[in-house]
Amino acid sequence: MAVPERFEFFVDPGRCIGCEACMQACTECDTHRGQSMIQLDFVDRTGSPQTVPIVCMHCEAPTCAEVCPADAIKRTADGVVQAARKPRCIACNNCVLACPFGVPKMNTGMHLMMKCDMCYDRTSVGLKPMCASVCPSQALAWGTREEMLRLRPNARPVNAFQFGLQTIRTRVNLMVPLDARAEMLDVTSAIHEPTIGRDVMEDVFVEGLPEGMA
Amino acid sequence: MIQRDEQLPVGDERGSAPPDGRPLAAQPKWRRDFPIDWPHDEWVSRREFTRFLVLTSGALAVGQLWIAAKSLLGASAPAAPELQVAKVDELPVGRARTFHYPAGSPPRILVRTAAGFVAYDQQCTHLLCPVIPAVEQGRLYCPCHEGWFDLETGRPLAGPPQRPLPKIRLKVVEGRVFATGIEEQAR
């Protein structure tokens, strides 16, 4: 049993309405029942209601597996990066820290890393992943590439990412506007860093910095 | 797209791309020993290991039962037919001769003692050297490793042999000596 090559996962953040149905459906997945592996990120929480569902992108060179000291994270022949093998995982948290997309989750109670495995029990037998089957706006969509290009003429799939000096190619696609020229998406640009330090000081001291702080 | 097909031997499964982009064959040994790709990993799950243990132990148990059954059946196998091996007249007291019983068997030795006839397998139970009768001493002698057997019972007396010589049952009828069976004697 393997996920057919022609079926791909398409994530379109522009369609996400933040309903959290995917998170609820994810808890129904039999490979990690009761726990949601999807994280709903706010792009800029103070300025916009826009959310982005984060599922595992299933990299061709999975960083989580590269950093695993226990050889616990494996990628099956169909390109799906599986959750850590229970007998091998030592709960060291390396994968959680290393993943460019912040996907793996550490279940400290079970001493086991758990992550989105594209609902392997479903997709390997021809069903859609749980999240894609419930997403009302199809921000998480499962299907063939031809189908997606036909249904969404104003977007195109991109599966290359830049993370620092690392170029990442993934099995899961992110939909970008058709006229966007970027061939790669910079992962770090989506990381929201709250203002700290001097910026805060400047916010607080609107009148100008106190003496000795300039 | 990275050309995945070039990174693996022909006919192999689709593999992950190492960060430096070089083919798997050019990667350091540790990366080949600990591949990320499931098909390349010599993963033995607990269930597979348990199956291996159960099946090999089962095979050993079946083999033991088969050996036991075979020895039980062999013990109840019909004895070879009686065979005339000598005439009383042609073998004076203190002399011996060899014979084959049943036909085609390893040589057996027939000895005439003062008390009568005895016959044993001629092969020493240590390393199958032929034993020599020493009738004056009431023993059988194996010259290979100085092994001694009791002439009356076939029990080992000295030297390396641990098991008694298989004894041939004899019957004397009308001046003729017949072999009637083989006793596999207990130690």
mmCIF file of C-alpha atoms in Angstrom:
data_model
loop_
_atom_site.group_PDB
_atom_site.id
_atom_site.type_symbol
_atom_site.label_atom_id
_atom_site.label_comp_id
_atom_site.label_asym_id
_atom_site.label_seq_id
_atom_site.Cartn_x
_atom_site.Cartn_y
_atom_site.Cartn_z
ATOM 1 C CA MET A 1 0.000 0.000 0.000
ATOM 2 C CA ALA A 2 1.342 3.359 -0.974
ATOM 3 C CA VAL A 3 -0.023 6.775 -1.777
ATOM 4 C CA PRO A 4 -0.366 7.000 -5.565
ATOM 5 C CA GLU A 5 2.129 9.385 -7.109
ATOM 6 C CA ARG A 6 -0.513 11.278 -9.063
ATOM 7 C CA PHE A 7 -2.392 12.403 -5.963
ATOM 8 C CA GLU A 8 -0.944 15.500 -4.413
ATOM 9 C CA PHE A 9 -1.706 17.798 -1.549
ATOM 10 C CA PHE A 10 -2.373 21.469 -2.300
ATOM 11 C CA VAL A 11 -2.419 24.090 0.448
ATOM 12 C CA ASP A 12 -3.869 27.463 -0.466
ATOM 13 C CA PRO A 13 -3.526 29.879 2.473
ATOM 14 C CA GLY A 14 -5.520 32.495 0.576
ATOM 15 C CA ARG A 15 -8.596 30.298 0.843
ATOM 16 C CA CYS A 16 -8.273 29.598 4.553
ATOM 17 C CA ILE A 17 -11.148 31.039 6.568
ATOM 18 C CA GLY A 18 -9.839 29.969 9.953
ATOM 19 C CA CYS A 19 -12.756 27.665 10.774
ATOM 20 C CA GLU A 20 -10.495 25.067 12.413
ATOM 21 C CA ALA A 21 -12.459 22.225 10.842
ATOM 22 C CA CYS A 22 -9.167 20.686 9.674
ATOM 23 C CA MET A 23 -7.848 20.664 13.226
ATOM 24 C CA GLN A 24 -10.951 18.921 14.452
ATOM 25 C CA ALA A 25 -10.900 16.424 11.597
ATOM 26 C CA CYS A 26 -7.216 15.762 12.197
ATOM 27 C CA THR A 27 -7.996 14.454 15.674
ATOM 28 C CA GLU A 28 -10.140 11.787 14.006
ATOM 29 C CA CYS A 29 -7.229 10.382 12.031
ATOM 30 C CA ASP A 30 -6.503 6.832 13.111
ATOM 31 C CA THR A 31 -2.723 7.199 12.982
ATOM 32 C CA HIS A 32 -2.808 9.714 15.850
ATOM 33 C CA ARG A 33 -6.334 9.533 17.174
ATOM 34 C CA GLY A 34 -7.336 12.316 19.536
ATOM 35 C CA GLN A 35 -4.487 14.633 18.710
ATOM 36 C CA SER A 36 -4.456 17.310 16.054
ATOM 37 C CA MET A 37 -1.290 17.504 14.008
ATOM 38 C CA ILE A 38 -2.451 20.601 12.165
ATOM 39 C CA GLN A 39 -1.556 24.000 13.457
ATOM 40 C CA LEU A 40 -3.491 27.060 12.389
ATOM 41 C CA ASP A 41 -1.122 30.013 12.215
ATOM 42 C CA PHE A 42 -2.095 33.649 12.118
ATOM 43 C CA VAL A 43 -0.089 35.570 9.559
ATOM 44 C CA ASP A 44 -0.258 38.799 11.521
ATOM 45 C CA ARG A 45 -2.571 38.425 14.421
ATOM 46 C CA THR A 46 -2.862 42.108 15.290
ATOM 47 C CA GLY A 47 -3.405 43.310 11.749
ATOM 48 C CA SER A 48 -5.356 40.574 9.965
ATOM 49 C CA PRO A 49 -7.691 37.626 10.576
ATOM 50 C CA GLN A 50 -5.836 35.654 7.888
ATOM 51 C CA THR A 51 -4.845 32.163 8.983
ATOM 52 C CA VAL A 52 -2.642 29.501 7.422
ATOM 53 C CA PRO A 53 -3.114 25.788 8.040
ATOM 54 C CA ILE A 54 0.264 24.108 8.567
ATOM 55 C CA VAL A 55 0.472 20.475 7.528
ATOM 56 C CA CYS A 56 3.627 18.469 6.947
ATOM 57 C CA MET A 57 5.124 19.435 3.594
ATOM 58 C CA HIS A 58 6.864 16.022 3.200
ATOM 59 C CA CYS A 59 10.271 17.258 2.083
ATOM 60 C CA GLU A 60 12.436 15.381 -0.391
ATOM 61 C CA ALA A 61 15.336 15.753 2.033
ATOM 62 C CA PRO A 62 13.469 15.781 5.333
ATOM 63 C CA THR A 63 15.344 17.923 7.827
ATOM 64 C CA CYS A 64 13.593 16.193 10.704
ATOM 65 C CA ALA A 65 15.001 12.854 9.557
ATOM 66 C CA GLU A 66 18.426 14.366 8.875
ATOM 67 C CA VAL A 67 18.742 15.556 12.460
ATOM 68 C CA CYS A 68 17.247 12.451 14.065
ATOM 69 C CA PRO A 69 20.025 10.813 16.119
ATOM 70 C CA ALA A 70 17.997 7.636 16.599
ATOM 71 C CA ASP A 71 17.239 6.970 12.908
ATOM 72 C CA ALA A 72 13.556 6.962 13.825
ATOM 73 C CA ILE A 73 12.051 9.124 11.080
ATOM 74 C CA LYS A 74 11.610 7.340 7.782
ATOM 75 C CA ARG A 75 10.340 8.353 4.390
ATOM 76 C CA THR A 76 8.381 5.740 2.492
ATOM 77 C CA ALA A 77 8.868 5.180 -1.219
ATOM 78 C CA ASP A 78 5.817 7.283 -2.079
ATOM 79 C CA GLY A 79 7.505 10.358 -0.597
ATOM 80 C CA VAL A 80 5.576 10.503 2.666
ATOM 81 C CA VAL A 81 7.648 11.269 5.748
ATOM 82 C CA GLN A 82 6.250 9.069 8.463
ATOM 83 C CA ALA A 83 5.930 9.878 12.142
ATOM 84 C CA ALA A 84 8.785 8.625 14.315
ATOM 85 C CA ARG A 85 8.966 4.886 14.806
ATOM 86 C CA LYS A 86 7.974 4.253 18.384
ATOM 87 C CA PRO A 87 10.701 1.716 19.258
ATOM 88 C CA ARG A 88 13.421 4.084 18.030
ATOM 89 C CA CYS A 89 12.255 7.552 19.027
ATOM 90 C CA ILE A 90 14.117 8.839 22.061
ATOM 91 C CA ALA A 91 12.021 12.022 22.407
ATOM 92 C CA CYS A 92 15.074 14.239 21.996
ATOM 93 C CA ASN A 93 13.092 17.039 20.337
ATOM 94 C CA ASN A 94 15.700 17.581 17.590
ATOM 95 C CA CYS A 95 13.131 17.238 14.813
ATOM 96 C CA VAL A 96 10.751 19.655 16.525
ATOM 97 C CA LEU A 97 13.466 22.278 16.651
ATOM 98 C CA ALA A 98 14.890 21.613 13.199
ATOM 99 C CA CYS A 99 11.801 21.471 10.985
ATOM 100 C CA PRO A 100 11.640 24.636 8.869
ATOM 101 C CA PHE A 101 7.854 24.517 8.927
ATOM 102 C CA GLY A 102 7.444 23.715 12.619
ATOM 103 C CA VAL A 103 5.476 20.551 11.940
ATOM 104 C CA PRO A 104 6.618 17.777 14.338
ATOM 105 C CA LYS A 105 5.059 17.747 17.758
ATOM 106 C CA MET A 106 6.538 16.114 20.812
ATOM 107 C CA ASN A 107 4.167 13.989 22.811
ATOM 108 C CA THR A 108 5.998 14.086 26.101
ATOM 109 C CA GLY A 109 3.558 11.698 27.742
ATOM 110 C CA MET A 110 4.320 9.007 25.184
ATOM 111 C CA HIS A 111 7.965 10.013 24.678
ATOM 112 C CA LEU A 112 7.230 10.092 20.978
ATOM 113 C CA MET A 113 7.429 12.583 18.175
ATOM 114 C CA MET A 114 4.163 12.749 16.265
ATOM 115 C CA LYS A 115 3.583 14.528 13.012
ATOM 116 C CA CYS A 116 1.219 14.776 10.088
ATOM 117 C CA ASP A 117 1.695 11.660 7.957
ATOM 118 C CA MET A 118 -0.796 12.724 5.306
ATOM 119 C CA CYS A 119 -3.339 10.376 6.922
ATOM 120 C CA TYR A 120 -1.367 7.429 5.613
ATOM 121 C CA ASP A 121 -4.071 4.967 6.635
ATOM 122 C CA ARG A 122 -6.501 6.829 4.362
ATOM 123 C CA THR A 123 -4.439 8.122 1.446
ATOM 124 C CA SER A 124 -2.732 4.776 0.921
ATOM 125 C CA VAL A 125 -6.120 3.183 0.258
ATOM 126 C CA GLY A 126 -7.386 5.950 -2.021
ATOM 127 C CA LEU A 127 -9.191 8.222 0.456
ATOM 128 C CA LYS A 128 -8.544 11.903 1.015
ATOM 129 C CA PRO A 129 -6.702 13.046 4.126
ATOM 130 C CA MET A 130 -9.085 13.957 6.937
ATOM 131 C CA CYS A 131 -8.396 17.682 6.707
ATOM 132 C CA ALA A 132 -8.873 17.878 2.943
ATOM 133 C CA SER A 133 -12.124 15.963 3.226
ATOM 134 C CA VAL A 134 -13.656 18.525 5.590
ATOM 135 C CA CYS A 135 -12.111 21.861 4.527
ATOM 136 C CA PRO A 136 -15.124 23.945 3.420
ATOM 137 C CA SER A 137 -13.091 26.363 1.294
ATOM 138 C CA GLN A 138 -10.675 23.681 0.048
ATOM 139 C CA ALA A 139 -7.688 25.589 1.340
ATOM 140 C CA LEU A 140 -6.464 22.071 1.999
ATOM 141 C CA ALA A 141 -7.135 20.157 -1.191
ATOM 142 C CA TRP A 142 -6.253 16.657 -2.314
ATOM 143 C CA GLY A 143 -6.279 15.636 -5.931
ATOM 144 C CA THR A 144 -4.361 15.373 -9.131
ATOM 145 C CA ARG A 145 -2.352 18.262 -10.530
ATOM 146 C CA GLU A 146 -4.477 18.449 -13.684
ATOM 147 C CA GLU A 147 -7.615 18.665 -11.602
ATOM 148 C CA MET A 148 -6.168 21.469 -9.516
ATOM 149 C CA LEU A 149 -4.960 23.466 -12.528
ATOM 150 C CA ARG A 150 -8.400 23.134 -14.112
ATOM 151 C CA LEU A 151 -10.299 24.147 -10.976
ATOM 152 C CA ARG A 152 -8.004 27.007 -9.983
ATOM 153 C CA PRO A 153 -6.926 28.872 -13.099
ATOM 154 C CA ASN A 154 -5.687 31.870 -11.114
ATOM 155 C CA ALA A 155 -3.175 30.008 -8.986
ATOM 156 C CA ARG A 156 -0.222 27.767 -9.533
ATOM 157 C CA PRO A 157 1.403 25.228 -7.223
ATOM 158 C CA VAL A 158 4.901 25.851 -5.837
ATOM 159 C CA ASN A 159 6.823 23.194 -3.988
ATOM 160 C CA ALA A 160 10.209 24.879 -3.525
ATOM 161 C CA PHE A 161 11.108 26.791 -0.405
ATOM 162 C CA GLN A 162 14.070 28.728 0.881
ATOM 163 C CA PHE A 163 15.010 28.497 4.537
ATOM 164 C CA GLY A 164 18.195 30.432 5.149
ATOM 165 C CA LEU A 165 20.749 28.763 2.875
ATOM 166 C CA GLN A 166 18.680 25.608 2.603
ATOM 167 C CA THR A 167 16.559 24.917 -0.456
ATOM 168 C CA ILE A 168 13.653 22.643 0.301
ATOM 169 C CA ARG A 169 11.582 20.706 -2.176
ATOM 170 C CA THR A 170 8.418 19.132 -0.935
ATOM 171 C CA ARG A 171 5.756 16.678 -1.972
ATOM 172 C CA VAL A 172 3.022 19.030 -0.743
ATOM 173 C CA ASN A 173 2.363 22.109 -2.847
ATOM 174 C CA LEU A 174 1.557 25.636 -1.765
ATOM 175 C CA MET A 175 -0.721 27.554 -4.117
ATOM 176 C CA VAL A 176 0.507 31.022 -5.077
ATOM 177 C CA PRO A 177 -1.168 33.605 -7.331
ATOM 178 C CA LEU A 178 -0.606 32.922 -10.993
ATOM 179 C CA ASP A 179 1.162 36.224 -11.544
ATOM 180 C CA ALA A 180 3.569 35.773 -8.614
ATOM 181 C CA ARG A 181 7.029 35.475 -10.079
ATOM 182 C CA ALA A 182 8.652 33.736 -7.115
ATOM 183 C CA GLU A 183 9.925 30.259 -7.913
ATOM 184 C CA MET A 184 10.646 29.687 -4.255
ATOM 185 C CA LEU A 185 8.929 30.797 -1.112
ATOM 186 C CA ASP A 186 10.964 32.104 1.775
ATOM 187 C CA VAL A 187 9.846 30.250 4.873
ATOM 188 C CA THR A 188 11.328 32.784 7.254
ATOM 189 C CA SER A 189 9.249 35.597 5.836
ATOM 190 C CA ALA A 190 6.193 33.905 7.284
ATOM 191 C CA ILE A 191 7.697 33.794 10.756
ATOM 192 C CA HIS A 192 6.145 36.528 12.795
ATOM 193 C CA GLU A 193 8.622 38.023 15.203
ATOM 194 C CA PRO A 194 7.173 40.338 17.792
ATOM 195 C CA THR A 195 9.002 43.576 18.262
ATOM 196 C CA ILE A 196 11.361 43.475 21.158
ATOM 197 C CA GLY A 197 14.030 45.615 22.689
ATOM 198 C CA ARG A 198 14.559 48.957 21.057
ATOM 199 C CA ASP A 199 11.309 48.827 19.099
ATOM 200 C CA VAL A 200 9.378 48.377 22.308
ATOM 201 C CA MET A 201 11.228 51.183 23.917
ATOM 202 C CA GLU A 202 10.414 53.429 21.008
ATOM 203 C CA ASP A 203 6.749 52.454 21.271
ATOM 204 C CA VAL A 204 6.608 53.122 24.970
ATOM 205 C CA PHE A 205 8.559 56.333 24.984
ATOM 206 C CA VAL A 206 6.676 58.098 22.280
ATOM 207 C CA GLU A 207 8.141 61.365 23.344
ATOM 208 C CA GLY A 208 11.645 60.057 22.745
ATOM 209 C CA LEU A 209 14.099 57.964 24.648
ATOM 210 C CA PRO A 210 14.940 58.962 28.196
ATOM 211 C CA GLU A 211 18.391 60.258 28.897
ATOM 212 C CA GLY A 212 21.076 57.612 28.880
ATOM 213 C CA MET A 213 19.140 55.186 26.639
ATOM 214 C CA ALA A 214 19.868 56.707 23.288
ATOM 215 C CA MET B 1 13.046 19.482 -9.638
ATOM 216 C CA ILE B 2 15.892 17.352 -8.386
ATOM 217 C CA GLN B 3 16.458 14.390 -10.699
ATOM 218 C CA ARG B 4 15.622 11.682 -8.234
ATOM 219 C CA ASP B 5 15.933 8.867 -10.693
ATOM 220 C CA GLU B 6 19.642 9.448 -11.201
ATOM 221 C CA GLN B 7 20.430 9.147 -7.528
ATOM 222 C CA LEU B 8 19.470 5.548 -7.121
ATOM 223 C CA PRO B 9 20.286 2.335 -8.916
ATOM 224 C CA VAL B 10 18.068 1.393 -11.813
ATOM 225 C CA GLY B 11 14.852 -0.162 -10.711
ATOM 226 C CA ASP B 12 15.081 1.226 -7.221
ATOM 227 C CA GLU B 13 12.355 3.041 -5.367
ATOM 228 C CA ARG B 14 12.121 6.784 -5.353
ATOM 229 C CA GLY B 15 14.578 8.011 -2.754
ATOM 230 C CA SER B 16 15.091 11.109 -0.683
ATOM 231 C CA ALA B 17 17.630 13.667 -1.815
ATOM 232 C CA PRO B 18 20.624 14.121 0.494
ATOM 233 C CA PRO B 19 21.296 17.797 1.255
ATOM 234 C CA ASP B 20 24.466 17.958 -0.849
ATOM 235 C CA GLY B 21 22.607 16.571 -3.871
ATOM 236 C CA ARG B 22 25.174 13.852 -4.592
ATOM 237 C CA PRO B 23 23.926 10.349 -5.418
ATOM 238 C CA LEU B 24 23.508 7.830 -2.648
ATOM 239 C CA ALA B 25 26.509 5.816 -3.813
ATOM 240 C CA ALA B 26 28.739 8.868 -3.319
ATOM 241 C CA GLN B 27 27.479 9.542 0.177
ATOM 242 C CA PRO B 28 29.533 8.743 3.278
ATOM 243 C CA LYS B 29 29.108 5.324 4.820
ATOM 244 C CA TRP B 30 27.039 6.509 7.756
ATOM 245 C CA ARG B 31 24.426 7.880 5.400
ATOM 246 C CA ARG B 32 24.254 4.595 3.510
ATOM 247 C CA ASP B 33 24.072 2.722 6.816
ATOM 248 C CA PHE B 34 21.261 4.889 8.140
ATOM 249 C CA PRO B 35 19.154 5.775 5.109
ATOM 250 C CA ILE B 36 16.136 7.986 5.515
ATOM 251 C CA ASP B 37 14.215 6.026 2.926
ATOM 252 C CA TRP B 38 12.197 3.200 4.347
ATOM 253 C CA PRO B 39 12.870 0.770 1.466
ATOM 254 C CA HIS B 40 16.631 1.138 1.971
ATOM 255 C CA ASP B 41 16.474 0.756 5.718
ATOM 256 C CA GLU B 42 16.968 -2.712 7.119
ATOM 257 C CA TRP B 43 14.159 -2.138 9.513
ATOM 258 C CA VAL B 44 13.212 -5.146 11.591
ATOM 259 C CA SER B 45 10.041 -4.483 13.458
ATOM 260 C CA ARG B 46 9.295 -6.093 16.772
ATOM 261 C CA ARG B 47 6.610 -8.149 15.066
ATOM 262 C CA GLU B 48 9.013 -9.421 12.400
ATOM 263 C CA PHE B 49 11.575 -10.317 15.052
ATOM 264 C CA THR B 50 8.937 -12.153 17.076
ATOM 265 C CA ARG B 51 7.816 -14.000 13.967
ATOM 266 C CA PHE B 52 11.427 -15.018 13.296
ATOM 267 C CA LEU B 53 11.819 -16.291 16.871
ATOM 268 C CA VAL B 54 8.555 -18.233 16.788
ATOM 269 C CA LEU B 55 9.182 -19.791 13.389
ATOM 270 C CA THR B 56 12.770 -20.843 14.095
ATOM 271 C CA SER B 57 11.875 -22.268 17.506
ATOM 272 C CA GLY B 58 8.932 -24.036 15.912
ATOM 273 C CA ALA B 59 11.182 -25.499 13.240
ATOM 274 C CA LEU B 60 13.610 -26.722 15.907
ATOM 275 C CA ALA B 61 10.772 -28.273 17.917
ATOM 276 C CA VAL B 62 9.363 -30.008 14.823
ATOM 277 C CA GLY B 63 12.835 -31.318 14.009
ATOM 278 C CA GLN B 64 13.207 -32.736 17.506
ATOM 279 C CA LEU B 65 9.792 -34.370 17.289
ATOM 280 C CA TRP B 66 10.675 -35.813 13.896
ATOM 281 C CA ILE B 67 13.919 -37.282 15.257
ATOM 282 C CA ALA B 68 12.070 -38.719 18.266
ATOM 283 C CA ALA B 69 9.336 -40.177 16.062
ATOM 284 C CA LYS B 70 11.886 -41.632 13.708
ATOM 285 C CA SER B 71 13.775 -43.354 16.530
ATOM 286 C CA LEU B 72 10.508 -44.694 17.968
ATOM 287 C CA LEU B 73 9.469 -46.065 14.607
ATOM 288 C CA GLY B 74 12.962 -47.452 13.989
ATOM 289 C CA ALA B 75 12.804 -49.371 17.306
ATOM 290 C CA SER B 76 9.609 -51.078 16.233
ATOM 291 C CA ALA B 77 10.838 -51.857 12.724
ATOM 292 C CA PRO B 78 10.585 -55.574 11.896
ATOM 293 C CA ALA B 79 13.757 -57.493 12.634
ATOM 294 C CA ALA B 80 15.829 -58.884 9.783
ATOM 295 C CA PRO B 81 15.117 -62.509 8.932
ATOM 296 C CA GLU B 82 17.207 -65.184 10.533
ATOM 297 C CA LEU B 83 20.473 -65.889 8.819
ATOM 298 C CA GLN B 84 22.840 -68.777 9.150
ATOM 299 C CA VAL B 85 26.267 -67.359 9.944
ATOM 300 C CA ALA B 86 28.370 -70.417 10.791
ATOM 301 C CA LYS B 87 28.359 -74.079 11.654
ATOM 302 C CA VAL B 88 29.377 -75.186 15.110
ATOM 303 C CA ASP B 89 31.942 -77.603 13.728
ATOM 304 C CA GLU B 90 33.941 -75.052 11.721
ATOM 305 C CA LEU B 91 34.670 -72.702 14.655
ATOM 306 C CA PRO B 92 36.744 -74.138 17.537
ATOM 307 C CA VAL B 93 36.624 -72.607 21.005
ATOM 308 C CA GLY B 94 38.671 -69.382 21.185
ATOM 309 C CA ARG B 95 38.328 -68.592 17.488
ATOM 310 C CA ALA B 96 36.266 -65.983 15.763
ATOM 311 C CA ARG B 97 34.958 -65.052 12.345
ATOM 312 C CA THR B 98 33.167 -62.122 10.799
ATOM 313 C CA PHE B 99 29.824 -62.154 9.069
ATOM 314 C CA HIS B 100 27.281 -59.712 7.721
ATOM 315 C CA TYR B 101 23.857 -59.619 9.283
ATOM 316 C CA PRO B 102 21.599 -58.507 7.769
ATOM 317 C CA ALA B 103 23.210 -58.916 4.362
ATOM 318 C CA GLY B 104 25.212 -55.869 3.386
ATOM 319 C CA SER B 105 25.612 -54.635 6.964
ATOM 320 C CA PRO B 106 28.911 -53.544 8.538
ATOM 321 C CA PRO B 107 30.910 -56.569 9.643
ATOM 322 C CA ARG B 108 29.840 -58.410 12.813
ATOM 323 C CA ILE B 109 32.141 -60.625 14.799
ATOM 324 C CA LEU B 110 31.209 -64.095 15.989
ATOM 325 C CA VAL B 111 33.311 -65.515 18.826
ATOM 326 C CA ARG B 112 33.189 -68.975 20.284
ATOM 327 C CA THR B 113 33.979 -68.939 23.963
ATOM 328 C CA ALA B 114 34.049 -71.839 26.373
ATOM 329 C CA ALA B 115 30.500 -70.929 27.340
ATOM 330 C CA GLY B 116 29.184 -70.780 23.830
ATOM 331 C CA PHE B 117 28.779 -68.333 20.956
ATOM 332 C CA VAL B 118 28.604 -64.540 21.252
ATOM 333 C CA ALA B 119 28.386 -62.028 18.424
ATOM 334 C CA TYR B 120 28.756 -58.259 18.341
ATOM 335 C CA ASP B 121 29.061 -55.440 15.912
ATOM 336 C CA GLN B 122 32.705 -55.359 14.983
ATOM 337 C CA GLN B 123 32.858 -51.579 14.909
ATOM 338 C CA CYS B 124 34.170 -50.035 18.110
ATOM 339 C CA THR B 125 31.620 -47.590 19.493
ATOM 340 C CA HIS B 126 34.335 -44.966 19.792
ATOM 341 C CA LEU B 127 35.530 -44.372 16.210
ATOM 342 C CA LEU B 128 34.397 -47.489 14.331
ATOM 343 C CA CYS B 129 37.749 -49.323 14.343
ATOM 344 C CA PRO B 130 37.326 -53.114 14.083
ATOM 345 C CA VAL B 131 37.593 -54.815 17.466
ATOM 346 C CA ILE B 132 39.773 -57.900 17.971
ATOM 347 C CA PRO B 133 38.720 -60.753 20.225
ATOM 348 C CA ALA B 134 40.973 -61.492 23.190
ATOM 349 C CA VAL B 135 39.259 -64.667 24.281
ATOM 350 C CA GLU B 136 41.832 -65.668 26.915
ATOM 351 C CA GLN B 137 41.168 -62.433 28.786
ATOM 352 C CA GLY B 138 37.419 -62.582 28.177
ATOM 353 C CA ARG B 139 37.505 -59.261 26.346
ATOM 354 C CA LEU B 140 37.299 -57.563 22.988
ATOM 355 C CA TYR B 141 40.152 -55.212 22.188
ATOM 356 C CA CYS B 142 40.194 -52.123 19.984
ATOM 357 C CA PRO B 143 43.800 -51.350 19.029
ATOM 358 C CA CYS B 144 43.129 -47.849 17.739
ATOM 359 C CA HIS B 145 42.778 -46.170 21.120
ATOM 360 C CA GLU B 146 43.235 -48.987 23.593
ATOM 361 C CA GLY B 147 39.549 -49.668 24.053
ATOM 362 C CA TRP B 148 38.337 -52.763 25.866
ATOM 363 C CA PHE B 149 34.942 -54.451 25.918
ATOM 364 C CA ASP B 150 33.576 -57.309 27.988
ATOM 365 C CA LEU B 151 33.242 -60.385 25.805
ATOM 366 C CA GLU B 152 30.214 -61.704 27.668
ATOM 367 C CA THR B 153 28.084 -58.550 27.624
ATOM 368 C CA GLY B 154 29.712 -56.094 25.212
ATOM 369 C CA ARG B 155 29.998 -53.408 27.879
ATOM 370 C CA PRO B 156 32.968 -51.036 27.598
ATOM 371 C CA LEU B 157 35.610 -51.738 30.232
ATOM 372 C CA ALA B 158 38.464 -49.347 29.468
ATOM 373 C CA GLY B 159 39.587 -46.740 27.005
ATOM 374 C CA PRO B 160 37.597 -44.160 25.110
ATOM 375 C CA PRO B 161 34.433 -46.143 24.223
ATOM 376 C CA GLN B 162 31.433 -45.111 26.280
ATOM 377 C CA ARG B 163 28.676 -47.227 24.747
ATOM 378 C CA PRO B 164 28.434 -51.025 24.640
ATOM 379 C CA LEU B 165 28.847 -52.894 21.374
ATOM 380 C CA PRO B 166 25.523 -53.771 19.728
ATOM 381 C CA LYS B 167 24.934 -57.414 20.440
ATOM 382 C CA ILE B 168 23.720 -59.911 17.843
ATOM 383 C CA ARG B 169 21.208 -62.426 19.179
ATOM 384 C CA LEU B 170 22.174 -65.941 18.254
ATOM 385 C CA LYS B 171 20.441 -69.286 18.096
ATOM 386 C CA VAL B 172 22.121 -72.670 17.686
ATOM 387 C CA VAL B 173 19.976 -75.249 15.949
ATOM 388 C CA GLU B 174 21.227 -78.655 14.847
ATOM 389 C CA GLY B 175 24.878 -77.669 14.711
ATOM 390 C CA ARG B 176 24.224 -74.444 12.855
ATOM 391 C CA VAL B 177 24.485 -70.904 14.257
ATOM 392 C CA PHE B 178 21.784 -68.430 13.282
ATOM 393 C CA ALA B 179 21.685 -64.696 13.839
ATOM 394 C CA THR B 180 18.167 -63.718 14.873
ATOM 395 C CA GLY B 181 18.351 -60.052 15.801
ATOM 396 C CA ILE B 182 20.322 -57.057 17.023
ATOM 397 C CA GLU B 183 20.148 -55.710 20.570
ATOM 398 C CA GLU B 184 20.806 -52.003 20.809
ATOM 399 C CA GLN B 185 22.058 -52.137 24.356
ATOM 400 C CA ALA B 186 21.541 -49.329 26.785
ATOM 401 C CA ARG B 187 24.607 -47.684 28.183
#
